[in-house]
Short mmCIF file of C-alpha atoms and ligand atoms in Angstrom, two decimals:
data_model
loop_
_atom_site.label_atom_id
_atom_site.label_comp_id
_atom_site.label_asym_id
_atom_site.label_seq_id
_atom_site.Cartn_x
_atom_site.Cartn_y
_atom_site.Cartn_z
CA UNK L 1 -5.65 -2.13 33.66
CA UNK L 2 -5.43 -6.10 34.29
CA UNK L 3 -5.82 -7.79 31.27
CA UNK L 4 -8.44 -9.77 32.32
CA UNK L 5 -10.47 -6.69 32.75
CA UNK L 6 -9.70 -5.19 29.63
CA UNK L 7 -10.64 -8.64 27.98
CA UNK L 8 -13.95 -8.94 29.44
CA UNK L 9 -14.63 -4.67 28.35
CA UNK L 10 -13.64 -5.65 25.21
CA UNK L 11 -16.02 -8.80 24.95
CA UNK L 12 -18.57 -6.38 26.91
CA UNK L 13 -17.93 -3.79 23.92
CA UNK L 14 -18.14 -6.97 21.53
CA UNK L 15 -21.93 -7.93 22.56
CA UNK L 16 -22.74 -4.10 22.20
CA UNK L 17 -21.13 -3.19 18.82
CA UNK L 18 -20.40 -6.79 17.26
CA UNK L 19 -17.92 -6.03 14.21
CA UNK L 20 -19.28 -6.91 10.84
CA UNK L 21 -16.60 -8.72 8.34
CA UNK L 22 -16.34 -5.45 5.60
CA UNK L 23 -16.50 -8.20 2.72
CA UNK L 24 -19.30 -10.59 3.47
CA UNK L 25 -21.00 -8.42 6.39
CA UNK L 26 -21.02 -10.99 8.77
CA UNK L 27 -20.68 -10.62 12.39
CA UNK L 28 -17.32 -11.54 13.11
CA UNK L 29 -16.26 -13.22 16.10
CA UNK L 30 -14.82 -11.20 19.18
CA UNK L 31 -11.54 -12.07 18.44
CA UNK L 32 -11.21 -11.24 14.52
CA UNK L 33 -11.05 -8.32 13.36
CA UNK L 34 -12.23 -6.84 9.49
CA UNK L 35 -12.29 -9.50 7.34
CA UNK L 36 -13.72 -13.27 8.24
CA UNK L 37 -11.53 -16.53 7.84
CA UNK L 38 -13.81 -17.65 4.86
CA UNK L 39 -13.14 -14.07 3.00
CA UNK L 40 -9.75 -14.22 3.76
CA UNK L 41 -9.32 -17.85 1.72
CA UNK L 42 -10.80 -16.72 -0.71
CA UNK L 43 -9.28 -12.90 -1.39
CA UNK L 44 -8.14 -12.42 -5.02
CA UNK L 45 -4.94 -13.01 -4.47
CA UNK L 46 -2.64 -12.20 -7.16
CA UNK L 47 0.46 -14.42 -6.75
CA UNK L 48 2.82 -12.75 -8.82
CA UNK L 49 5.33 -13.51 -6.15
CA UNK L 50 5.36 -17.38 -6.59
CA UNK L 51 6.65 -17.01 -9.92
CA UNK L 52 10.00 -15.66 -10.62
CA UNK L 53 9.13 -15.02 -14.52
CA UNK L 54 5.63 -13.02 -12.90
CA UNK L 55 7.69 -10.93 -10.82
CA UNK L 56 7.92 -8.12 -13.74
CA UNK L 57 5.91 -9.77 -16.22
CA UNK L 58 2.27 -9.40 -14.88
CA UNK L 59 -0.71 -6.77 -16.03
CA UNK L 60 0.59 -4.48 -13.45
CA UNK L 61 4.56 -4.85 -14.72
CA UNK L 62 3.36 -3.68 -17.84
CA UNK L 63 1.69 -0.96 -17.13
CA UNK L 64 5.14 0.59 -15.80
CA UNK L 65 7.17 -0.52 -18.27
CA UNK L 66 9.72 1.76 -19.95
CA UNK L 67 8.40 4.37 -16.86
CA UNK L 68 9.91 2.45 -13.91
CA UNK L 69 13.04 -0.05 -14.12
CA UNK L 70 11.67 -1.86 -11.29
CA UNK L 71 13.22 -5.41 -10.74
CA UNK L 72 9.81 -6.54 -9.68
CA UNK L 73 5.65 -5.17 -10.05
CA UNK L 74 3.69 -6.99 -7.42
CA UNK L 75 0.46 -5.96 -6.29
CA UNK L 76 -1.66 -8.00 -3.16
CA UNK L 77 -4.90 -8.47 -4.76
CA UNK L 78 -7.06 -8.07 -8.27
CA UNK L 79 -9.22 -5.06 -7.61
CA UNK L 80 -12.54 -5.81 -9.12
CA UNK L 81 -15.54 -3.46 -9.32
CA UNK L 82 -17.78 -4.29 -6.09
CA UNK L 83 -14.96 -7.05 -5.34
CA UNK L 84 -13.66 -7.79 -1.90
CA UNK L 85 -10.75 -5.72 -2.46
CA UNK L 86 -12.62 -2.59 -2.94
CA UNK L 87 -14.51 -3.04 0.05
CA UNK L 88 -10.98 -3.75 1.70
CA UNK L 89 -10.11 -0.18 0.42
CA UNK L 90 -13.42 1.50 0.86
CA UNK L 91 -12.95 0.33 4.87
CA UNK L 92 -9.24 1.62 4.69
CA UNK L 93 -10.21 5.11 3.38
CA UNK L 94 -13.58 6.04 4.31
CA UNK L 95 -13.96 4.06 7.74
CA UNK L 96 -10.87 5.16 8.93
CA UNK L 97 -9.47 1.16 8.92
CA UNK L 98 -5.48 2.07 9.42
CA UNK L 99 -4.99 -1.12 11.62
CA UNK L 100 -7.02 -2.51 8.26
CA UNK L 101 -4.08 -1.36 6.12
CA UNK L 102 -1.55 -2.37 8.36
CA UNK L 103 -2.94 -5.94 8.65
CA UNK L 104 -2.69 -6.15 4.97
CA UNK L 105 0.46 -5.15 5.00
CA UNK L 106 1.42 -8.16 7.52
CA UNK L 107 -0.26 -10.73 5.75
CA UNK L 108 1.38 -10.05 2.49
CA UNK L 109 4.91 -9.71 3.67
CA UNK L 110 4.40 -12.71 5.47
CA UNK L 111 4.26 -14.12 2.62
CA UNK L 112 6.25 -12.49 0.05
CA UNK L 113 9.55 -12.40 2.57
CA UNK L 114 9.64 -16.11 1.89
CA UNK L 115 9.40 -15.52 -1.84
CA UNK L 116 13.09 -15.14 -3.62
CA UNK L 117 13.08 -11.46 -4.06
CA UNK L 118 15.82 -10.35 -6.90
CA UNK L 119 17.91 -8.39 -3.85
CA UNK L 120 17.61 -7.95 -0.39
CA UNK L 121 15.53 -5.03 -0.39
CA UNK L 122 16.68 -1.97 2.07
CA UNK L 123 13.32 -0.14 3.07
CA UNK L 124 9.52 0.88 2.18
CA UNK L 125 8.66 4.52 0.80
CA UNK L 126 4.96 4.84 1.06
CA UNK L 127 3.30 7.02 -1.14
CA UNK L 128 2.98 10.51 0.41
CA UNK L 129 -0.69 12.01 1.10
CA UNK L 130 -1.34 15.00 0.34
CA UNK L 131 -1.00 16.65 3.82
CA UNK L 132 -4.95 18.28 4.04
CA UNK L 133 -6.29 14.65 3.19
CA UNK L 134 -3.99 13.28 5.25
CA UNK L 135 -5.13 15.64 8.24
CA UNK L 136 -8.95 14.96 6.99
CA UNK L 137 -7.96 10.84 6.94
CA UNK L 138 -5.55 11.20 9.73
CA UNK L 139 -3.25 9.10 8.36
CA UNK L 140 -1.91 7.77 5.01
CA UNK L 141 -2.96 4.09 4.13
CA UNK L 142 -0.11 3.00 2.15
CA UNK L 143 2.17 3.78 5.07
CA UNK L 144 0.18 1.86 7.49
CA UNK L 145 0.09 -1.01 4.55
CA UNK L 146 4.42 -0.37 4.50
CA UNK L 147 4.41 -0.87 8.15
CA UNK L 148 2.42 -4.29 8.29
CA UNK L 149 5.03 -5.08 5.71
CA UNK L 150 7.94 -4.17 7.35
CA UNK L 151 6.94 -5.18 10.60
CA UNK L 152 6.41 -9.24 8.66
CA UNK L 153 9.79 -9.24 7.36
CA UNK L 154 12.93 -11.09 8.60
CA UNK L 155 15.05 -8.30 9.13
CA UNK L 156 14.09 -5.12 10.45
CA UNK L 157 13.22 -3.13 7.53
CA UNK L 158 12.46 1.19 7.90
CA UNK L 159 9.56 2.75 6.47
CA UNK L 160 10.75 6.15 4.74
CA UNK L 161 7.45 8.02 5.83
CA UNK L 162 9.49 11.56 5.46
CA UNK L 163 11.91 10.93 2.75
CA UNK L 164 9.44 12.43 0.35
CA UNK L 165 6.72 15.56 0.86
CA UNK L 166 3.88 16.38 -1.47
CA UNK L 167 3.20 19.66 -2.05
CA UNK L 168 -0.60 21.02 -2.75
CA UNK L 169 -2.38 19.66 -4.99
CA UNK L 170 -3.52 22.19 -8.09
CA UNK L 171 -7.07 20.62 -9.15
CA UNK L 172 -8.98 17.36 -8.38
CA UNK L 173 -8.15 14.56 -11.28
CA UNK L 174 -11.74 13.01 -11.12
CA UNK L 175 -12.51 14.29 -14.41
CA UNK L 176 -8.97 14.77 -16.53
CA UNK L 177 -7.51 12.55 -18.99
CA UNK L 178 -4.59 10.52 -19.16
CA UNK L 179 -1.58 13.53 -19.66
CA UNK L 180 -3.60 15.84 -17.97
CA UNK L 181 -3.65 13.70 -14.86
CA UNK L 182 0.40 13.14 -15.32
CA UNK L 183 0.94 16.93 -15.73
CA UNK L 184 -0.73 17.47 -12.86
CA UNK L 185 0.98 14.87 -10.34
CA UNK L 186 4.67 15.00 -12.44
CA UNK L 187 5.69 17.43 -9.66
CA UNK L 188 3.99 17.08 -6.55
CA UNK L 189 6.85 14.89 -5.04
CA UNK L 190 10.12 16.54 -3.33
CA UNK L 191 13.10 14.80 -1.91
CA UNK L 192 13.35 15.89 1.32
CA UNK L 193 17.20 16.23 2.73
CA UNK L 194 17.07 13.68 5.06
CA UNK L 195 15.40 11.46 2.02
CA UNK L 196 18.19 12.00 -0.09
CA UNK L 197 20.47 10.69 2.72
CA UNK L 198 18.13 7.88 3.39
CA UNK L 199 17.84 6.92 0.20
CA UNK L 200 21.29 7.33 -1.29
CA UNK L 201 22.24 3.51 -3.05
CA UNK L 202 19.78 1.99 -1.21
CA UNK L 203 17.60 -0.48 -2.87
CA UNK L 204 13.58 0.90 -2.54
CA UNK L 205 10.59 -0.40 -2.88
CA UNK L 206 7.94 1.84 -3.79
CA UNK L 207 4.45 0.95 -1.54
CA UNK L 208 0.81 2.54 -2.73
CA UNK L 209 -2.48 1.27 -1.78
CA UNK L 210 -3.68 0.91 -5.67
CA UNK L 211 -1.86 0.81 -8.91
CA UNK L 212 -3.86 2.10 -11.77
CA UNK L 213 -2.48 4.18 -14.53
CA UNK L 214 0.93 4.13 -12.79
CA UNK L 215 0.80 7.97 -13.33
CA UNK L 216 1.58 8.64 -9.26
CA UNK L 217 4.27 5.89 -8.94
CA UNK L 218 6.47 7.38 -11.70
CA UNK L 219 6.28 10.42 -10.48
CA UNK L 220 7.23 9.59 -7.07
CA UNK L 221 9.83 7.39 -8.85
CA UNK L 222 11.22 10.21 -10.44
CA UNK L 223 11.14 12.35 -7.70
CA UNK L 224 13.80 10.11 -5.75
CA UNK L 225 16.30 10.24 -8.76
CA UNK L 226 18.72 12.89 -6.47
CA UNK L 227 19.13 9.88 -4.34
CA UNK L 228 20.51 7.66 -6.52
CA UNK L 229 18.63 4.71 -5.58
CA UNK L 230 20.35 1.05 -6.36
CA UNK L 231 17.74 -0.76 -7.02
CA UNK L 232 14.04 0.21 -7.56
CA UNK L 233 10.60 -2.34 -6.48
CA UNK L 234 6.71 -1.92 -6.49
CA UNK L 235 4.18 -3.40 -4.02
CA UNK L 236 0.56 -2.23 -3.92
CA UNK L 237 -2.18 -3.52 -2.07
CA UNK L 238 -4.82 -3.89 -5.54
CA UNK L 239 -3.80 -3.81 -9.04
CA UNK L 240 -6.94 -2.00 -10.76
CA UNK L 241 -5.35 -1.22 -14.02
CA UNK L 242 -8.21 -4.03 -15.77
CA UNK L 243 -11.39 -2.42 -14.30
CA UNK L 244 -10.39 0.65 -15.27
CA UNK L 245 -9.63 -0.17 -18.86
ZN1 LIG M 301 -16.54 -12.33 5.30
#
């Protein structure tokens, strides 16, 4: 199709369905997409990054200490109940938003590539979905979030979407405590083969869509151990451990 053509659909399409902004609700110009340019000023932005002594030593850094010896803790955004960066997440799980996650993804490692990382960091290992959610979802949001960050960087960068599987999930963990939710996600992670090859002294950065009670992360932290990872990093799109507390 001439691009011209598929312009003027898309415009067409535009006038039929015009695309709401997911934070404000406002009717977003044809050529934005999710999130308005008033919204995006004025996301809650976190900016760990900008501060070398903040790159460990932040709310979410603390929540993993002693669990993770990650050289740096830095989540996007503050998640706040009813905040923009729920209804960032909300969109990315529920309204099937992957280019949503993706775009995230970009518009923080635009930024943080420029920041003075401890290392030059080798790759991205998403958090792996469970694979029936990820079937009902169709795809898993912190990968599409690792892409967008990969795909901002520098240097080429890969995104380990196979170096780790989950395996089935025993119960839901709406209504466990603490250990009970640890005990049941301490060994839902596996090293695949051609993860332990990827993996092997390479310096990681862990990548999940929220960081709460940290309980997921460690696991998946520990599940990489085989590999003998170099160096270990976290980046999340929301740190919620505060509105959960
Ligand atoms: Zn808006």
């Amino acid at each position: 199709m001439l691009p011209t053509a598929r312009t003027f659909i898309n415009a067409f399409l535009h006038l039929l369905f015009p695309e709401a902004c997911v934070v404000c609700k406002r009717v977003l110009n044809a050529e934005l997409r999710f999130v308005c340019p008033s919204c995006r000023l004025a996301l809650p932005y976190t900016d760990f990054f900008k501060d070398l002594q903040q790159h460990i030593d932040n709310p979410a850094g603390r929540v993993l200490i002693g669990r993770i010896p990650a050289d740096f803790v830095l989540p996007f955004l503050h998640f706040q109940k009813g905040g923009s960066a729920q209804k960032i997440l909300h969109a990315i799980k529920y309204r099937g938003a992957k280019a949503l996650a993706y775009e995230m993804g970009y518009l923080y490692g635009e930024r943080l590539c420029r920041a003075s990382l401890p290392y030059e960091i080798d790759g991205f290992l998403p958090v792996p979905l469970h694979p029936k959610k990820q079937h009902q979802r169709g795809y898993n949001q912190s990968e599409y979030f690792a892409r967008g960050l990969a795909d901002a960087w520098q240097y080429p960068l890969p995104v380990w979407n196979r170096a780790v599987e989950r395996r089935v999930q025993r119960a839901s963990q709406t209504h466990k405590g603490l250990w009970e939710r640890w005990l049941n996600v301490r060994d839902v992670f596996e090293l695949t083969t051609e993860g332990k090859r990827a993996l092997h002294r390479q310096a990681v950065v862990l990548v999940d869509d929220v960081l709460t009670t940290g309980a997921t992360l460690e696991a998946l932290y520990k599940s990489i151990l085989p590999a003998q990872p170099r160096a270990v990093g976290v980046i999340t799109l929301a740190y919620a451990g505060d509105a959960f507390a």
